[in-house]
PDB file of C-alpha atoms in Angstrom:
ATOM      1  CA  MET A 689      50.345  61.927  59.452  1.00 61.00           C
ATOM      2  CA  ILE A 690      49.363  60.448  62.930  1.00 73.00           C
ATOM      3  CA  ASP A 691      45.228  59.714  63.473  1.00 80.00           C
ATOM      4  CA  LEU A 692      44.656  59.737  66.872  1.00 85.00           C
ATOM      5  CA  SER A 693      40.689  58.950  66.447  1.00 83.00           C
ATOM      6  CA  ASP A 694      40.585  55.210  66.821  1.00 84.00           C
ATOM      7  CA  TYR A 695      43.069  55.814  70.504  1.00 93.00           C
ATOM      8  CA  ASP A 696      41.301  55.934  74.127  1.00 95.00           C
ATOM      9  CA  TYR A 697      45.725  56.679  75.141  1.00 97.00           C
ATOM     10  CA  VAL A 698      48.386  57.183  74.189  1.00 97.00           C
ATOM     11  CA  VAL A 699      51.915  56.611  76.504  1.00 98.00           C
ATOM     12  CA  PHE A 700      54.979  58.831  76.528  1.00 98.00           C
ATOM     13  CA  ASP A 701      58.669  57.463  77.044  1.00 97.00           C
ATOM     14  CA  CYS A 702      60.933  60.434  78.715  1.00 96.00           C
ATOM     15  CA  ASP A 703      64.448  60.268  77.495  1.00 94.00           C
ATOM     16  CA  GLY A 704      64.762  60.728  74.312  1.00 95.00           C
ATOM     17  CA  VAL A 705      60.640  61.368  73.241  1.00 97.00           C
ATOM     18  CA  ILE A 706      60.138  64.372  75.801  1.00 98.00           C
ATOM     19  CA  LEU A 707      63.429  65.126  77.044  1.00 97.00           C
ATOM     20  CA  ASP A 708      66.013  65.441  74.793  1.00 96.00           C
ATOM     21  CA  SER A 709      68.600  63.807  77.415  1.00 94.00           C
ATOM     22  CA  ASN A 710      69.972  60.246  76.254  1.00 91.00           C
ATOM     23  CA  ARG A 711      73.378  62.134  75.506  1.00 91.00           C
ATOM     24  CA  LEU A 712      73.178  63.660  79.495  1.00 92.00           C
ATOM     25  CA  LYS A 713      72.674  59.697  80.544  1.00 89.00           C
ATOM     26  CA  THR A 714      75.448  58.007  78.640  1.00 91.00           C
ATOM     27  CA  GLU A 715      77.303  60.347  80.149  1.00 93.00           C
ATOM     28  CA  ALA A 716      76.535  60.641  83.589  1.00 93.00           C
ATOM     29  CA  PHE A 717      76.717  57.027  83.367  1.00 92.00           C
ATOM     30  CA  VAL A 718      80.430  57.812  82.484  1.00 94.00           C
ATOM     31  CA  SER A 719      80.695  60.740  85.552  1.00 94.00           C
ATOM     32  CA  ALA A 720      79.579  58.200  87.869  1.00 94.00           C
ATOM     33  CA  LEU A 721      82.501  54.891  87.015  1.00 95.00           C
ATOM     34  CA  ASP A 722      85.443  57.890  87.084  1.00 93.00           C
ATOM     35  CA  ASP A 723      87.124  55.775  89.366  1.00 92.00           C
ATOM     36  CA  GLU A 724      86.440  53.233  86.919  1.00 94.00           C
ATOM     37  CA  PRO A 725      88.786  51.552  84.292  1.00 95.00           C
ATOM     38  CA  ASP A 726      88.545  53.165  81.079  1.00 95.00           C
ATOM     39  CA  GLN A 727      88.499  49.471  79.233  1.00 96.00           C
ATOM     40  CA  TYR A 728      84.851  48.881  81.515  1.00 96.00           C
ATOM     41  CA  VAL A 729      83.781  51.903  81.934  1.00 95.00           C
ATOM     42  CA  ASP A 730      83.819  51.594  77.407  1.00 95.00           C
ATOM     43  CA  LYS A 731      81.546  48.091  78.475  1.00 96.00           C
ATOM     44  CA  MET A 732      79.275  49.677  80.727  1.00 95.00           C
ATOM     45  CA  ILE A 733      77.927  52.368  77.874  1.00 94.00           C
ATOM     46  CA  ALA A 734      78.076  50.112  74.764  1.00 93.00           C
ATOM     47  CA  TYR A 735      75.791  47.977  77.345  1.00 92.00           C
ATOM     48  CA  HIS A 736      73.304  51.217  78.830  1.00 89.00           C
ATOM     49  CA  LYS A 737      72.805  51.983  74.867  1.00 87.00           C
ATOM     50  CA  ALA A 738      71.941  48.226  74.002  1.00 85.00           C
ATOM     51  CA  ASN A 739      69.757  48.148  76.963  1.00 82.00           C
ATOM     52  CA  GLY A 740      67.770  51.835  76.445  1.00 76.00           C
ATOM     53  CA  GLY A 741      64.719  52.118  78.866  1.00 75.00           C
ATOM     54  CA  ILE A 742      66.222  49.548  81.326  1.00 83.00           C
ATOM     55  CA  SER A 743      66.649  50.868  84.608  1.00 85.00           C
ATOM     56  CA  ARG A 744      69.831  52.534  86.057  1.00 88.00           C
ATOM     57  CA  TYR A 745      69.669  50.163  89.100  1.00 90.00           C
ATOM     58  CA  LYS A 746      70.034  47.247  86.411  1.00 89.00           C
ATOM     59  CA  LYS A 747      73.195  48.830  84.744  1.00 92.00           C
ATOM     60  CA  PHE A 748      74.974  49.757  87.423  1.00 95.00           C
ATOM     61  CA  ARG A 749      74.463  46.008  89.333  1.00 94.00           C
ATOM     62  CA  TYR A 750      75.448  44.200  85.423  1.00 95.00           C
ATOM     63  CA  TYR A 751      78.916  46.552  86.028  1.00 95.00           C
ATOM     64  CA  PHE A 752      79.655  46.078  89.330  1.00 96.00           C
ATOM     65  CA  GLU A 753      78.399  42.021  88.784  1.00 94.00           C
ATOM     66  CA  GLU A 754      79.001  41.261  85.655  1.00 95.00           C
ATOM     67  CA  ILE A 755      81.680  43.322  83.586  1.00 96.00           C
ATOM     68  CA  ASN A 756      83.872  44.164  86.808  1.00 95.00           C
ATOM     69  CA  PRO A 757      83.110  42.308  89.788  1.00 94.00           C
ATOM     70  CA  HIS A 758      83.898  43.553  93.049  1.00 90.00           C
ATOM     71  CA  LYS A 759      83.434  42.096  95.991  1.00 89.00           C
ATOM     72  CA  ASP A 760      82.107  45.282  97.648  1.00 92.00           C
ATOM     73  CA  ALA A 761      78.891  45.429  95.132  1.00 92.00           C
ATOM     74  CA  ASN A 762      76.506  46.193  96.870  1.00 94.00           C
ATOM     75  CA  LYS A 763      77.982  49.927  98.717  1.00 94.00           C
ATOM     76  CA  LYS A 764      79.628  50.777  94.829  1.00 94.00           C
ATOM     77  CA  ILE A 765      76.374  50.609  93.404  1.00 94.00           C
ATOM     78  CA  GLU A 766      74.728  52.779  95.873  1.00 94.00           C
ATOM     79  CA  GLN A 767      77.710  55.370  95.505  1.00 94.00           C
ATOM     80  CA  SER A 768      77.536  54.348  92.063  1.00 94.00           C
ATOM     81  CA  ILE A 769      73.373  55.457  91.764  1.00 92.00           C
ATOM     82  CA  SER A 770      73.677  58.062  93.844  1.00 94.00           C
ATOM     83  CA  ARG A 771      76.577  60.341  91.900  1.00 94.00           C
ATOM     84  CA  PHE A 772      74.636  59.109  88.656  1.00 92.00           C
ATOM     85  CA  ALA A 773      71.333  60.922  90.441  1.00 91.00           C
ATOM     86  CA  GLU A 774      73.035  64.182  90.850  1.00 93.00           C
ATOM     87  CA  ILE A 775      73.958  64.730  87.867  1.00 93.00           C
ATOM     88  CA  VAL A 776      70.846  63.802  85.995  1.00 91.00           C
ATOM     89  CA  TYR A 777      68.747  65.618  88.169  1.00 93.00           C
ATOM     90  CA  ARG A 778      70.619  68.703  87.916  1.00 94.00           C
ATOM     91  CA  GLY A 779      70.811  68.293  83.887  1.00 93.00           C
ATOM     92  CA  LEU A 780      66.926  66.901  83.427  1.00 95.00           C
ATOM     93  CA  MET A 781      66.097  70.421  84.535  1.00 95.00           C
ATOM     94  CA  GLU A 782      68.077  72.256  82.028  1.00 94.00           C
ATOM     95  CA  CYS A 783      67.618  70.255  78.383  1.00 95.00           C
ATOM     96  CA  ASN A 784      65.647  71.338  76.026  1.00 97.00           C
ATOM     97  CA  TYR A 785      62.577  68.765  75.222  1.00 97.00           C
ATOM     98  CA  ILE A 786      62.084  66.697  71.744  1.00 97.00           C
ATOM     99  CA  PRO A 787      60.911  69.603  69.023  1.00 96.00           C
ATOM    100  CA  GLY A 788      57.017  69.429  68.601  1.00 95.00           C
ATOM    101  CA  VAL A 789      56.684  66.980  71.612  1.00 96.00           C
ATOM    102  CA  LEU A 790      54.440  69.729  74.233  1.00 95.00           C
ATOM    103  CA  ASP A 791      52.553  70.494  71.262  1.00 93.00           C
ATOM    104  CA  PHE A 792      51.793  67.077  70.217  1.00 93.00           C
ATOM    105  CA  ILE A 793      51.070  66.179  73.781  1.00 94.00           C
ATOM    106  CA  GLU A 794      48.477  69.704  73.903  1.00 91.00           C
ATOM    107  CA  GLU A 795      46.943  67.998  70.948  1.00 88.00           C
ATOM    108  CA  VAL A 796      46.426  64.604  72.287  1.00 90.00           C
ATOM    109  CA  LYS A 797      45.388  66.164  75.669  1.00 89.00           C
ATOM    110  CA  LYS A 798      42.347  68.349  73.225  1.00 88.00           C
ATOM    111  CA  LYS A 799      41.523  65.284  72.034  1.00 89.00           C
ATOM    112  CA  GLU A 800      41.027  64.282  75.543  1.00 89.00           C
ATOM    113  CA  LEU A 801      42.728  60.912  75.997  1.00 93.00           C
ATOM    114  CA  HIS A 802      44.297  59.887  78.775  1.00 94.00           C
ATOM    115  CA  LEU A 803      48.189  60.451  78.681  1.00 97.00           C
ATOM    116  CA  PHE A 804      50.813  58.593  80.299  1.00 98.00           C
ATOM    117  CA  VAL A 805      54.529  58.446  80.720  1.00 98.00           C
ATOM    118  CA  VAL A 806      55.931  54.667  81.190  1.00 97.00           C
ATOM    119  CA  SER A 807      59.980  55.306  81.502  1.00 94.00           C
ATOM    120  CA  GLY A 808      63.367  53.341  82.489  1.00 89.00           C
ATOM    121  CA  SER A 809      64.025  56.618  84.751  1.00 89.00           C
ATOM    122  CA  ASP A 810      63.493  56.489  88.331  1.00 91.00           C
ATOM    123  CA  GLU A 811      59.934  57.208  88.671  1.00 95.00           C
ATOM    124  CA  GLU A 812      60.245  60.027  92.143  1.00 95.00           C
ATOM    125  CA  GLU A 813      63.273  61.869  90.369  1.00 93.00           C
ATOM    126  CA  LEU A 814      61.330  62.055  87.196  1.00 95.00           C
ATOM    127  CA  ARG A 815      58.154  63.081  88.834  1.00 97.00           C
ATOM    128  CA  LYS A 816      59.686  65.806  90.943  1.00 97.00           C
ATOM    129  CA  VAL A 817      61.726  67.207  87.653  1.00 97.00           C
ATOM    130  CA  PHE A 818      58.008  67.107  85.672  1.00 98.00           C
ATOM    131  CA  SER A 819      56.329  68.949  88.436  1.00 98.00           C
ATOM    132  CA  LYS A 820      59.589  71.682  88.958  1.00 97.00           C
ATOM    133  CA  ARG A 821      59.191  72.067  84.780  1.00 97.00           C
ATOM    134  CA  GLY A 822      54.992  72.374  84.810  1.00 97.00           C
ATOM    135  CA  ILE A 823      54.078  69.531  82.783  1.00 97.00           C
ATOM    136  CA  ALA A 824      53.223  66.595  85.504  1.00 97.00           C
ATOM    137  CA  LEU A 825      49.877  67.689  85.398  1.00 95.00           C
ATOM    138  CA  LEU A 826      49.840  66.673  81.288  1.00 95.00           C
ATOM    139  CA  PHE A 827      49.736  63.502  81.993  1.00 97.00           C
ATOM    140  CA  SER A 828      47.151  60.924  84.097  1.00 96.00           C
ATOM    141  CA  GLU A 829      50.046  59.342  85.303  1.00 98.00           C
ATOM    142  CA  ILE A 830      54.158  58.809  85.795  1.00 98.00           C
ATOM    143  CA  TYR A 831      55.698  55.500  86.129  1.00 98.00           C
ATOM    144  CA  GLY A 832      59.304  54.879  86.621  1.00 95.00           C
ATOM    145  CA  SER A 833      62.094  52.818  87.729  1.00 89.00           C
ATOM    146  CA  PRO A 834      62.528  50.325  89.851  1.00 90.00           C
ATOM    147  CA  PHE A 835      59.540  48.876  88.088  1.00 92.00           C
ATOM    148  CA  THR A 836      60.292  47.765  85.004  1.00 92.00           C
ATOM    149  CA  LYS A 837      57.976  49.266  82.425  1.00 94.00           C
ATOM    150  CA  SER A 838      56.399  46.032  81.726  1.00 95.00           C
ATOM    151  CA  GLU A 839      55.226  46.233  85.584  1.00 96.00           C
ATOM    152  CA  ASN A 840      54.207  49.753  85.304  1.00 96.00           C
ATOM    153  CA  MET A 841      52.259  49.445  80.940  1.00 97.00           C
ATOM    154  CA  LYS A 842      50.425  46.675  83.825  1.00 97.00           C
ATOM    155  CA  LYS A 843      49.808  49.849  85.562  1.00 97.00           C
ATOM    156  CA  VAL A 844      48.615  51.885  82.820  1.00 98.00           C
ATOM    157  CA  THR A 845      46.119  48.609  81.052  1.00 96.00           C
ATOM    158  CA  ASP A 846      44.968  47.899  84.477  1.00 96.00           C
ATOM    159  CA  LEU A 847      44.024  51.628  85.184  1.00 96.00           C
ATOM    160  CA  VAL A 848      42.409  52.193  81.001  1.00 96.00           C
ATOM    161  CA  GLY A 849      41.148  48.782  81.145  1.00 93.00           C
ATOM    162  CA  LYS A 850      41.739  45.291  78.539  1.00 83.00           C
ATOM    163  CA  HIS A 851      39.819  47.153  75.431  1.00 90.00           C
ATOM    164  CA  SER A 852      41.631  50.643  75.910  1.00 95.00           C
ATOM    165  CA  LYS A 853      43.493  51.149  72.673  1.00 95.00           C
ATOM    166  CA  GLY A 854      46.229  52.706  73.379  1.00 97.00           C
ATOM    167  CA  ILE A 855      49.911  53.468  71.291  1.00 96.00           C
ATOM    168  CA  LEU A 856      53.327  53.909  72.735  1.00 97.00           C
ATOM    169  CA  PHE A 857      56.209  55.901  71.249  1.00 97.00           C
ATOM    170  CA  GLY A 858      59.698  55.365  72.360  1.00 96.00           C
ATOM    171  CA  ASP A 859      62.610  55.299  70.801  1.00 95.00           C
ATOM    172  CA  SER A 860      64.581  51.800  72.394  1.00 93.00           C
ATOM    173  CA  ARG A 861      63.740  48.507  71.602  1.00 92.00           C
ATOM    174  CA  SER A 862      62.788  47.852  75.308  1.00 92.00           C
ATOM    175  CA  ASP A 863      59.983  50.167  74.341  1.00 95.00           C
ATOM    176  CA  MET A 864      59.203  48.675  71.312  1.00 96.00           C
ATOM    177  CA  GLU A 865      58.493  45.037  73.183  1.00 95.00           C
ATOM    178  CA  VAL A 866      56.713  46.682  75.762  1.00 96.00           C
ATOM    179  CA  ALA A 867      53.980  47.654  73.332  1.00 97.00           C
ATOM    180  CA  GLU A 868      53.965  44.740  71.231  1.00 96.00           C
ATOM    181  CA  ASP A 869      53.286  42.350  74.316  1.00 96.00           C
ATOM    182  CA  TYR A 870      50.342  44.993  75.729  1.00 96.00           C
ATOM    183  CA  GLY A 871      48.773  45.526  71.815  1.00 95.00           C
ATOM    184  CA  LEU A 872      49.824  49.529  71.939  1.00 96.00           C
ATOM    185  CA  ASP A 873      50.476  50.658  68.481  1.00 95.00           C
ATOM    186  CA  PHE A 874      54.227  51.903  68.412  1.00 96.00           C
ATOM    187  CA  VAL A 875      55.945  54.964  66.716  1.00 95.00           C
ATOM    188  CA  PHE A 876      59.805  55.354  66.858  1.00 96.00           C
ATOM    189  CA  VAL A 877      60.991  58.053  67.405  1.00 96.00           C
ATOM    190  CA  GLN A 878      64.271  58.317  66.393  1.00 95.00           C
ATOM    191  CA  GLY A 879      65.382  61.711  66.273  1.00 94.00           C
ATOM    192  CA  VAL A 880      68.229  61.106  69.513  1.00 94.00           C
ATOM    193  CA  SER A 881      67.251  57.218  70.172  1.00 93.00           C
ATOM    194  CA  GLU A 882      71.018  55.404  70.327  1.00 88.00           C
ATOM    195  CA  TRP A 883      69.033  52.288  69.385  1.00 90.00           C
ATOM    196  CA  LYS A 884      71.239  52.094  66.223  1.00 86.00           C
ATOM    197  CA  ASP A 885      69.288  49.708  65.006  1.00 89.00           C
ATOM    198  CA  GLY A 886      65.868  51.332  65.075  1.00 90.00           C
ATOM    199  CA  HIS A 887      64.894  52.727  62.288  1.00 91.00           C
ATOM    200  CA  GLN A 888      65.186  48.832  60.545  1.00 93.00           C
ATOM    201  CA  PHE A 889      63.028  46.809  64.040  1.00 91.00           C
ATOM    202  CA  ALA A 890      60.583  49.428  63.238  1.00 92.00           C
ATOM    203  CA  GLU A 891      60.152  49.171  59.437  1.00 92.00           C
ATOM    204  CA  SER A 892      60.400  45.926  59.654  1.00 93.00           C
ATOM    205  CA  LYS A 893      57.359  45.297  61.326  1.00 92.00           C
ATOM    206  CA  ALA A 894      55.510  47.691  59.338  1.00 91.00           C
ATOM    207  CA  PHE A 895      56.008  50.016  62.612  1.00 93.00           C
ATOM    208  CA  LEU A 896      56.211  53.901  62.285  1.00 92.00           C
ATOM    209  CA  THR A 897      59.533  56.010  62.369  1.00 93.00           C
ATOM    210  CA  ILE A 898      59.325  59.583  63.163  1.00 94.00           C
ATOM    211  CA  ASP A 899      62.302  62.809  63.711  1.00 94.00           C
ATOM    212  CA  ASP A 900      61.176  64.858  66.141  1.00 94.00           C
ATOM    213  CA  PHE A 901      56.516  65.671  66.803  1.00 93.00           C
ATOM    214  CA  LYS A 902      56.954  68.088  64.454  1.00 88.00           C
ATOM    215  CA  ILE A 903      54.052  66.046  62.963  1.00 72.00           C
ATOM    216  CA  GLU A 904      50.918  65.949  61.834  1.00 62.00           C
ATOM    217  CA  ILE A 905      47.962  64.667  63.468  1.00 61.00           C
ATOM    218  CA  ASP A 906      44.254  64.299  61.450  1.00 55.00           C
ATOM    219  CA  GLU A 907      40.857  62.816  63.335  1.00 48.00           C
ATOM    220  CA  GLU A 908      39.052  62.404  59.918  1.00 43.00           C
ATOM    221  CA  PHE A 909      40.724  59.788  58.417  1.00 36.00           C
ATOM    222  CA  PRO A 910      40.286  55.565  59.553  1.00 35.00           C
ATOM    223  CA  ALA A 911      44.161  54.246  59.767  1.00 39.00           C
ATOM    224  CA  TRP A 912      46.333  55.834  62.522  1.00 37.00           C
ATOM    225  CA  LEU A 913      48.908  56.016  60.134  1.00 42.00           C
ATOM    226  CA  VAL A 914      47.821  57.151  56.680  1.00 37.00           C
ATOM    227  CA  SER A 915      50.857  57.791  55.498  1.00 36.00           C
ATOM    228  CA  SER A 916      54.706  58.682  55.966  1.00 35.00           C
ATOM    229  CA  ILE A 917      56.092  61.770  58.083  1.00 35.00           C
TER     230      ILE A 917
END
């Protein structure tokens, strides 16, 4: 059970938290690098999964400068990002929502809390997808790359004020770290997360883990975490 009465705002990651799109992104990296050697692509996918929430720009640069360096790295990065974006946009328009998330967001809206998206996804692409899917107006702001999650969280805290209390729902280490850095409570959404050790990390820090958003919300209890889901 989650009590939202002590919070002023709620922050959501996108992939794996609002949209069931983690596998889509992984497959898109493979497709965008289909002319690259398999052993290097495998290393890229391992890097991608270990660094959820980091932008595609940084990941492709890491591939073409560190995993399999190219003399024309900038050109390769640009081409790969373009291919990746085409695949991802189509997928984001069609993929399912994480179970229960829309009902949960509607309940949060009823409590008149501010809602934000802070994602590693491309900001312009994400805003377009959310608008096309009819959910953009549910959020006060939608933030993404090329800005980092930390930079975008600062935008959120500047808007709500430093004394406001927030909670962040995420599925990656970067989500947990940015929540800690900015003093938000954190909930690990593990259902389709690619962060293998996420549950253990969340548990070690006494953060709640949920599979999805088919959960109870209660505003009568004093503690935000009343019981495990």
